[in-house]
Amino acid sequence: MQQENQLNPIHFNENSINLREELEKYMFYWKWLVVSAVACVVATFFYVRYMPNLYEVSTTILVDDSEKGGVTELSALENLGLLGNTTASLDNEIELLKSRSLMERVANDLQLNVQYFSQGRVIESEMFFKTSPVKINFLGDDITLNNEAISFSITIKSATEFEIVENNKAEIHAFGDRLLTSFGPIIVTPYMVDEQDVEKEIIVKISPLKGIVENYRNKIQIQILKNSSVLKISLVDEVKVKAEEILNNLVAQYNKDAVEDKNLIATNTNKFINERIEIINKDLLEVEIGAEQFKTFNRLTDISSEAGLILQNKTEISKKVIDISTQIKLVNYVADFIAQNENELLPENLGFNESGINESTSKYNQLVVERNRILRSANKQNPVLLNINSQVTQLRDGIQQGLVNLKQSLEISLRDIKKQEDLFNSRIAAVPKQEREYRSIQREQQIIEALYLYLLQKREENAISLAITLPNAKIIDTAYGSENPVAPKRSIYYLGALLVGILLPLAIIYVLLLLDNKVHTRKDIEQVVKAPILGDIPKTKSERKVVVSDTDRSSTAESFRLLRTNVDFMLSDRKAASKTIFITSTLAGEGKTFIAINLASVLALTHKKVLLIGADIRKPKIAKYLNIQAPNKGLSHYLMDTQLKVVDVIEKVPSIKFDILESGIIAPNPSELLMNGRFDEVLAYGKEHYDYVIVDTAPVNSVTDTLLLGHHADLFIYVVRANYLDKRMLDIPRLLYAEKRLPNMAVLVNDTDFEKGYGYGYGYGYGYTESETKKPWWKKWQH
């Protein structure tokens, strides 16, 4: 335990996270981060360079949502019943402004499905027809034009000629010519052609109208400003002039609809009054002719003097009879109109003494107008329409019942007054029959004349109402857009590109590290294997397998010198003069032969006698690594041939400071050969004649040869190659150490990469080398 503590003086909390260590794992790949960030920024630069600029255009309108729907200057006309009684809900008005039918009229008016593009060097840029050098006049069927996707190009050749290319067929024509195309006849006229437009190519694209309408409906944004009746309508588009035209046309179409809706009541009232005037005019003419004939037949001039006093009292009664009779006729006219026109607007303010009928008529007309407006953008099953229809039916029934009740009331009043009139008539029985007949004719004439004059007055009032109808929205600011585009936000794109350029490789590195199950550092081994760790052998770029010499001060050479010190420490409790060191690994390719050769070299530098035995007789590599000719006889020969002596198979190479006992030929039964007892004689000879015997054995996970020979070792060096061995394979050395199946076992980490900057960060050389080790840029701040 003491050896373990001194060889591994640093102990980490296995549950702790070393932030610097985690950062250094990623900073090792800083070059990839820089390359990725630069690549993303450069790609974004070219991407946003050719992105079209988007401009925001907005207009503000004041929606009339007052109860009277008018302005204060017209309040004097309210008593005449000339102003409507509509209540505009802002939410309803917003939906009307965004309705498909309204936007479709705007699209048809401005031909939004016909787009003009100027061909640039890389991309096309859109123009509005008001800024295009040419204008296309379509003479064909609108159905074909609005439902097909068509594209053709026009190249201006001169101020009078152009070239049109359609379906890869080019033709030259003069401006104003009538051309026959696949989608119908067209006429191309110059709009703003100048010398700079010569050879300019204009691409015309015709899209289905339905898609264009839906696109702009979704792009239109409407918001209520500061809890008022002011609406801000905004639109973001590539062409600022086009967006301004769309918004201005949208408001104009909206106001046009509102004016038409408000005029419906007055128009229907005017129609009703004209029809009544025509009928009453005929009745009045007949009565006047009858009075004229009566006076002519009876030779009458003035018959009022005989009943002056009686008639003076009777005059008031007659006035009442006239008024009531007028009301009854008016009731009959209106009742007939309601019965004959079920869904039409009703005439208003006809002078009924019953105020309830006037109010019900006004509300009925409001609901009919509102239903007709909503019906343009909704189907008949809409819950709002069903609710309005129910209210209209109720009001209509209520008006009809009110007219019936009013007529009955007037008839009762008329009978009572006529009774009083009969009393006066009995008092004037002496009045000639002619007087009574004439008064009857005269009364009828006065009734019809009063109604005629009344209707003439209402017709003039209704004409005034038609003349002063105001639009529903007052334009506060016409459509306007700034010259500065609102998109793309290039700084945001660059920032996003920089973040993506950094985060994307970081994510890839994170996934790779997450999936990486290789051993990289001493810490990875210490977390599983509790055996002493002799040191780290760094990765070497040299092609030479022997990296230790008298003059070599590289980090790899220094690591073997440190390994020599640690080996001596591990063998310090061994009393024998000669020490036997076995070297093995989990898998082939972890560098145990490389370690064995260089460990022998560094021990030989201290003037010790060293014997290197290639006990991996299945896969010999020592001769190849030392770049020498393989001997004729080796360990396998000695184990098979009992006539050979150990000294016969030991080779002394002048250029190498230690002796070698090569593996020899690959035997068919290596395990049986190693167990025949001859290998013990080799070790006995080595201990007798050498200070160190280093045995290069086979990997423990592949064959059992090493475990068969392990009891002869004074020290077992277990080589673990970094960035090569799977961490799951560490369970093998863990169990071997825990079960003490390999005596005095210690771990050596081979092929570590200190340039990655994570792990313990140990290096070799300690500044004593002739050239300073180059540090990564992120470590240069350290002292």
mmCIF file with all atom_site columns, C-alpha atoms in Angstrom, residues 346-409:
data_model
loop_
_atom_site.group_PDB
_atom_site.id
_atom_site.type_symbol
_atom_site.label_atom_id
_atom_site.label_alt_id
_atom_site.label_comp_id
_atom_site.label_asym_id
_atom_site.label_entity_id
_atom_site.label_seq_id
_atom_site.pdbx_PDB_ins_code
_atom_site.Cartn_x
_atom_site.Cartn_y
_atom_site.Cartn_z
_atom_site.occupancy
_atom_site.B_iso_or_equiv
_atom_site.pdbx_formal_charge
_atom_site.auth_seq_id
_atom_site.auth_comp_id
_atom_site.auth_asym_id
_atom_site.auth_atom_id
_atom_site.pdbx_PDB_model_num
ATOM 1  C CA . LEU A 1 346 ? -88.312  48.657 -44.084 1.00 0.00 ? 346 LEU A CA 1
ATOM 2  C CA . PRO A 1 347 ? -89.000  52.392 -44.541 1.00 0.00 ? 347 PRO A CA 1
ATOM 3  C CA . GLU A 1 348 ? -88.260  54.445 -41.457 1.00 0.00 ? 348 GLU A CA 1
ATOM 4  C CA . ASN A 1 349 ? -89.610  57.639 -39.853 1.00 0.00 ? 349 ASN A CA 1
ATOM 5  C CA . LEU A 1 350 ? -92.928  57.723 -41.760 1.00 0.00 ? 350 LEU A CA 1
ATOM 6  C CA . GLY A 1 351 ? -94.614  59.663 -38.974 1.00 0.00 ? 351 GLY A CA 1
ATOM 7  C CA . PHE A 1 352 ? -96.360  57.053 -36.882 1.00 0.00 ? 352 PHE A CA 1
ATOM 8  C CA . ASN A 1 353 ? -97.598  58.395 -33.578 1.00 0.00 ? 353 ASN A CA 1
ATOM 9  C CA . GLU A 1 354 ? -96.523  55.092 -32.034 1.00 0.00 ? 354 GLU A CA 1
ATOM 10 C CA . SER A 1 355 ? -92.793  55.508 -31.142 1.00 0.00 ? 355 SER A CA 1
ATOM 11 C CA . GLY A 1 356 ? -92.342  51.734 -30.502 1.00 0.00 ? 356 GLY A CA 1
ATOM 12 C CA . ILE A 1 357 ? -92.927  50.915 -34.188 1.00 0.00 ? 357 ILE A CA 1
ATOM 13 C CA . ASN A 1 358 ? -90.357  53.524 -35.283 1.00 0.00 ? 358 ASN A CA 1
ATOM 14 C CA . GLU A 1 359 ? -87.713  52.118 -32.892 1.00 0.00 ? 359 GLU A CA 1
ATOM 15 C CA . SER A 1 360 ? -88.441  48.514 -33.909 1.00 0.00 ? 360 SER A CA 1
ATOM 16 C CA . THR A 1 361 ? -88.162  49.428 -37.600 1.00 0.00 ? 361 THR A CA 1
ATOM 17 C CA . SER A 1 362 ? -84.791  51.121 -37.031 1.00 0.00 ? 362 SER A CA 1
ATOM 18 C CA . LYS A 1 363 ? -83.409  48.095 -35.111 1.00 0.00 ? 363 LYS A CA 1
ATOM 19 C CA . TYR A 1 364 ? -84.801  45.727 -37.778 1.00 0.00 ? 364 TYR A CA 1
ATOM 20 C CA . ASN A 1 365 ? -82.950  47.604 -40.536 1.00 0.00 ? 365 ASN A CA 1
ATOM 21 C CA . GLN A 1 366 ? -79.698  47.602 -38.525 1.00 0.00 ? 366 GLN A CA 1
ATOM 22 C CA . LEU A 1 367 ? -79.844  43.835 -38.098 1.00 0.00 ? 367 LEU A CA 1
ATOM 23 C CA . VAL A 1 368 ? -80.603  43.286 -41.816 1.00 0.00 ? 368 VAL A CA 1
ATOM 24 C CA . VAL A 1 369 ? -77.619  45.444 -42.812 1.00 0.00 ? 369 VAL A CA 1
ATOM 25 C CA . GLU A 1 370 ? -75.321  43.671 -40.324 1.00 0.00 ? 370 GLU A CA 1
ATOM 26 C CA . ARG A 1 371 ? -76.514  40.250 -41.582 1.00 0.00 ? 371 ARG A CA 1
ATOM 27 C CA . ASN A 1 372 ? -75.789  41.197 -45.200 1.00 0.00 ? 372 ASN A CA 1
ATOM 28 C CA . ARG A 1 373 ? -72.284  42.420 -44.293 1.00 0.00 ? 373 ARG A CA 1
ATOM 29 C CA . ILE A 1 374 ? -71.338  39.307 -42.373 1.00 0.00 ? 374 ILE A CA 1
ATOM 30 C CA . LEU A 1 375 ? -72.877  37.051 -45.023 1.00 0.00 ? 375 LEU A CA 1
ATOM 31 C CA . ARG A 1 376 ? -70.166  38.171 -47.471 1.00 0.00 ? 376 ARG A CA 1
ATOM 32 C CA . SER A 1 377 ? -67.424  36.432 -45.438 1.00 0.00 ? 377 SER A CA 1
ATOM 33 C CA . ALA A 1 378 ? -69.377  33.649 -43.683 1.00 0.00 ? 378 ALA A CA 1
ATOM 34 C CA . ASN A 1 379 ? -71.721  30.838 -44.636 1.00 0.00 ? 379 ASN A CA 1
ATOM 35 C CA . LYS A 1 380 ? -75.427  30.668 -43.761 1.00 0.00 ? 380 LYS A CA 1
ATOM 36 C CA . GLN A 1 381 ? -74.818  28.200 -40.932 1.00 0.00 ? 381 GLN A CA 1
ATOM 37 C CA . ASN A 1 382 ? -72.633  30.673 -39.036 1.00 0.00 ? 382 ASN A CA 1
ATOM 38 C CA . PRO A 1 383 ? -73.888  30.951 -35.426 1.00 0.00 ? 383 PRO A CA 1
ATOM 39 C CA . VAL A 1 384 ? -73.786  34.748 -35.619 1.00 0.00 ? 384 VAL A CA 1
ATOM 40 C CA . LEU A 1 385 ? -75.970  34.735 -38.761 1.00 0.00 ? 385 LEU A CA 1
ATOM 41 C CA . LEU A 1 386 ? -78.410  32.297 -37.192 1.00 0.00 ? 386 LEU A CA 1
ATOM 42 C CA . ASN A 1 387 ? -78.672  34.544 -34.135 1.00 0.00 ? 387 ASN A CA 1
ATOM 43 C CA . ILE A 1 388 ? -79.233  37.663 -36.286 1.00 0.00 ? 388 ILE A CA 1
ATOM 44 C CA . ASN A 1 389 ? -81.874  35.839 -38.410 1.00 0.00 ? 389 ASN A CA 1
ATOM 45 C CA . SER A 1 390 ? -83.717  34.902 -35.227 1.00 0.00 ? 390 SER A CA 1
ATOM 46 C CA . GLN A 1 391 ? -83.662  38.511 -34.039 1.00 0.00 ? 391 GLN A CA 1
ATOM 47 C CA . VAL A 1 392 ? -84.825  39.777 -37.460 1.00 0.00 ? 392 VAL A CA 1
ATOM 48 C CA . THR A 1 393 ? -87.765  37.354 -37.440 1.00 0.00 ? 393 THR A CA 1
ATOM 49 C CA . GLN A 1 394 ? -88.769  38.398 -33.933 1.00 0.00 ? 394 GLN A CA 1
ATOM 50 C CA . LEU A 1 395 ? -88.560  42.112 -34.775 1.00 0.00 ? 395 LEU A CA 1
ATOM 51 C CA . ARG A 1 396 ? -90.535  41.585 -38.029 1.00 0.00 ? 396 ARG A CA 1
ATOM 52 C CA . ASP A 1 397 ? -93.293  39.756 -36.156 1.00 0.00 ? 397 ASP A CA 1
ATOM 53 C CA . GLY A 1 398 ? -93.262  42.462 -33.498 1.00 0.00 ? 398 GLY A CA 1
ATOM 54 C CA . ILE A 1 399 ? -93.578  45.229 -36.111 1.00 0.00 ? 399 ILE A CA 1
ATOM 55 C CA . GLN A 1 400 ? -96.471  43.452 -37.830 1.00 0.00 ? 400 GLN A CA 1
ATOM 56 C CA . GLN A 1 401 ? -98.262  42.916 -34.529 1.00 0.00 ? 401 GLN A CA 1
ATOM 57 C CA . GLY A 1 402 ? -97.588  46.546 -33.565 1.00 0.00 ? 402 GLY A CA 1
ATOM 58 C CA . LEU A 1 403 ? -99.149  47.719 -36.841 1.00 0.00 ? 403 LEU A CA 1
ATOM 59 C CA . VAL A 1 404 ? -102.223 45.541 -36.189 1.00 0.00 ? 404 VAL A CA 1
ATOM 60 C CA . ASN A 1 405 ? -102.579 46.936 -32.673 1.00 0.00 ? 405 ASN A CA 1
ATOM 61 C CA . LEU A 1 406 ? -102.064 50.514 -33.922 1.00 0.00 ? 406 LEU A CA 1
ATOM 62 C CA . LYS A 1 407 ? -104.672 50.063 -36.650 1.00 0.00 ? 407 LYS A CA 1
ATOM 63 C CA . GLN A 1 408 ? -107.203 48.700 -34.160 1.00 0.00 ? 408 GLN A CA 1
ATOM 64 C CA . SER A 1 409 ? -106.534 51.600 -31.808 1.00 0.00 ? 409 SER A CA 1
#
